[in-house]
């Protein structure tokens, strides 16, 4: 049975208590995307400023639990200043760490009892840096949506930045 | 509002610890600790009597109902229909055999009203009045009807104590065709003055649909004295199984409604050029119904009746008062408990915000202590917006909970608070 320390690593609590890159960028030029977690009603707002294929700036607003907030905070720190391609790779790697489980979950719900614990394979955990601390979340399947919320929202934002409507 | 608040009857008592022994699940351990189940507002646990009744039916009597002439088919039909009358009597239905419709759950019961009554009585510009504290199940069907045929929704607001604001009731109800109102909020615990509301709605010419999901399991219910026209509830919140809910409707209203879903069971005759619908209540029960579940619901009603709904209510008032005191004493300004501050004005549902700790995180930490509470919007997003929160943590009681459960909750909350401090 996974313990709380698997979920609430110190680095996670640190990002939760002092989130990085809080706020919203001015739109335009920034792109603004909202993400919702239907399970808990949490809402995240990601604003990104993409210039010449580089994610020049990112800010996070909205409310959420410690997992969603710290994941968003770490994400913002990790992708800021990276190229869009690098950011997309990171999204893929992060979601890979979570996805084996996420894919088996219906939206917004999960039954911990029926989901096997699988170690993520072929994922370059090292590439994730401190984000790897969120790995413990996979042992708490209902919380995976919390961890991936900001990443899905960012992915959507990158799509929108690539093809402005 | 006397009819729903119940009264503390001096003779009505129950011993929760003894009753808890009837519930096999409550012997479970979670993370090495005895389970403290405080999520009965979402779904209650089932006593052995219910589990046994269902098993006995399955092992001795199961056959499809209303079809065969052989012995067990006849017995199955009799037991199924007996469950229906039993449930009807439990809520004071004047004609229990005809007025109780079995559905999949309360949500389907509410949708049934929107679908059949709504589609035959509501057109462009007609007004449906709801309250700010409704569950999504009593909101979304009306939104769907609004999108389909342009009906207008009006809302009865709540005040800061979580009570409906009834000052402008007559104006809100003016010209309304239906009032949809929850008997007891699944978030605030608020017990609404249903008799008063129903009288006002009827005076305005509106029909009253009551969502009794949270009240039928915890308070004596009498549809006649409530004065409502339709009443919906789910078995799984009243010690019964999932998969079955109830719509009670006044006989003369049900009798004039068209069918809900089409298929077997709901017809008297089918020809190539049409069909003749069955009599009520079967007209609304297309296909094979949840038979085992109906038997289980009947057994749950027997169990509740044996304990006594007055005793259940008295127990839950005193437990809620104890919990309000204990939480306020331990956390003071650090906790915000939503809903009425008076235990007599509410049911055993306590939603709260504990400082800045997110409800998800509270629930996660509490789980380590074996304490099961709900975290989320509780399918009441308009209410969440009114309260200015995205979600709350919610502890809710049933007849098997006692003061030790509250003590465990308070200790575990203290740990959660320390963890995130
Ligand atoms: C007040 C209220 N109405 C409706 C429902 C819906 O019940 P069910 O999900 O059983 O259909 C619930 C349960 O969540 C409820 O608490």
Short mmCIF file of N, CA, C and O in Angstrom, two decimals, chain A residues 17 24 36 39 58-59 67 79 90 108 114 116-117 121-122 125 130 135 139 144-145 147:
data_model
loop_
_atom_site.label_atom_id
_atom_site.label_comp_id
_atom_site.label_asym_id
_atom_site.label_seq_id
_atom_site.Cartn_x
_atom_site.Cartn_y
_atom_site.Cartn_z
N UNK A 17 3.40 25.36 -1.88
CA UNK A 17 3.38 26.50 -0.96
C UNK A 17 3.87 27.77 -1.64
O UNK A 17 3.38 28.85 -1.37
N UNK A 24 -1.28 35.83 -14.88
CA UNK A 24 -1.71 35.69 -16.27
C UNK A 24 -0.94 36.67 -17.12
O UNK A 24 -0.69 37.81 -16.70
N UNK A 36 -10.19 22.19 -17.05
CA UNK A 36 -11.09 21.85 -15.94
C UNK A 36 -10.87 20.42 -15.49
O UNK A 36 -10.68 19.54 -16.32
N UNK A 39 -13.68 16.19 -11.85
CA UNK A 39 -13.81 15.47 -10.59
C UNK A 39 -13.99 16.43 -9.42
O UNK A 39 -14.81 16.23 -8.56
N UNK A 58 5.43 31.99 -19.58
CA UNK A 58 4.26 31.19 -19.20
C UNK A 58 3.83 31.61 -17.82
O UNK A 58 4.66 31.87 -16.94
N UNK A 59 2.51 31.70 -17.63
CA UNK A 59 2.00 31.96 -16.29
C UNK A 59 0.82 31.03 -16.02
O UNK A 59 0.11 30.61 -16.93
N UNK A 67 -1.47 18.67 -5.70
CA UNK A 67 -0.89 17.94 -6.82
C UNK A 67 -1.03 18.74 -8.11
O UNK A 67 -0.08 18.91 -8.87
N UNK A 79 9.32 24.41 -18.63
CA UNK A 79 9.17 24.71 -20.06
C UNK A 79 9.52 26.15 -20.43
O UNK A 79 9.72 26.45 -21.61
N UNK A 90 8.61 17.30 -23.64
CA UNK A 90 8.47 17.18 -22.19
C UNK A 90 7.05 16.77 -21.81
O UNK A 90 6.83 15.95 -20.92
N UNK A 108 -12.38 11.86 -15.04
CA UNK A 108 -12.86 12.36 -13.76
C UNK A 108 -13.12 11.32 -12.71
O UNK A 108 -13.57 11.63 -11.63
N UNK A 114 -9.00 -1.56 -9.19
CA UNK A 114 -8.93 -2.37 -10.39
C UNK A 114 -7.73 -2.04 -11.26
O UNK A 114 -7.52 -2.64 -12.29
N UNK A 116 -3.89 -1.96 -12.09
CA UNK A 116 -2.64 -2.57 -11.68
C UNK A 116 -1.54 -1.53 -11.63
O UNK A 116 -1.51 -0.61 -12.43
N UNK A 117 -0.66 -1.76 -10.71
CA UNK A 117 0.49 -0.87 -10.65
C UNK A 117 1.49 -1.30 -11.71
O UNK A 117 1.99 -2.42 -11.68
N UNK A 121 7.43 2.32 -18.49
CA UNK A 121 8.55 1.77 -19.26
C UNK A 121 8.98 2.78 -20.32
O UNK A 121 8.20 3.58 -20.79
N UNK A 122 10.20 2.65 -20.70
CA UNK A 122 10.73 3.42 -21.82
C UNK A 122 10.49 4.91 -21.68
O UNK A 122 10.31 5.63 -22.64
N UNK A 125 12.92 9.13 -17.36
CA UNK A 125 12.57 9.86 -16.14
C UNK A 125 13.59 10.97 -15.85
O UNK A 125 13.25 12.04 -15.38
N UNK A 130 13.16 17.56 -11.62
CA UNK A 130 12.40 17.50 -10.37
C UNK A 130 10.97 17.04 -10.60
O UNK A 130 10.28 16.59 -9.69
N UNK A 135 6.13 11.24 -9.86
CA UNK A 135 5.96 9.84 -10.25
C UNK A 135 5.07 9.07 -9.27
O UNK A 135 4.33 8.18 -9.65
N UNK A 139 0.60 5.97 -8.22
CA UNK A 139 0.10 4.99 -7.25
C UNK A 139 -1.24 5.41 -6.67
O UNK A 139 -1.86 4.68 -5.90
N UNK A 144 -4.26 11.22 -10.75
CA UNK A 144 -3.50 11.42 -12.00
C UNK A 144 -4.06 12.59 -12.80
O UNK A 144 -3.31 13.39 -13.36
N UNK A 145 -5.38 12.69 -12.81
CA UNK A 145 -6.00 13.81 -13.54
C UNK A 145 -5.55 15.15 -12.96
O UNK A 145 -5.46 16.14 -13.68
N UNK A 147 -2.60 15.75 -11.70
CA UNK A 147 -1.22 16.00 -12.13
C UNK A 147 -1.15 16.37 -13.61
O UNK A 147 -0.29 17.13 -14.02
#
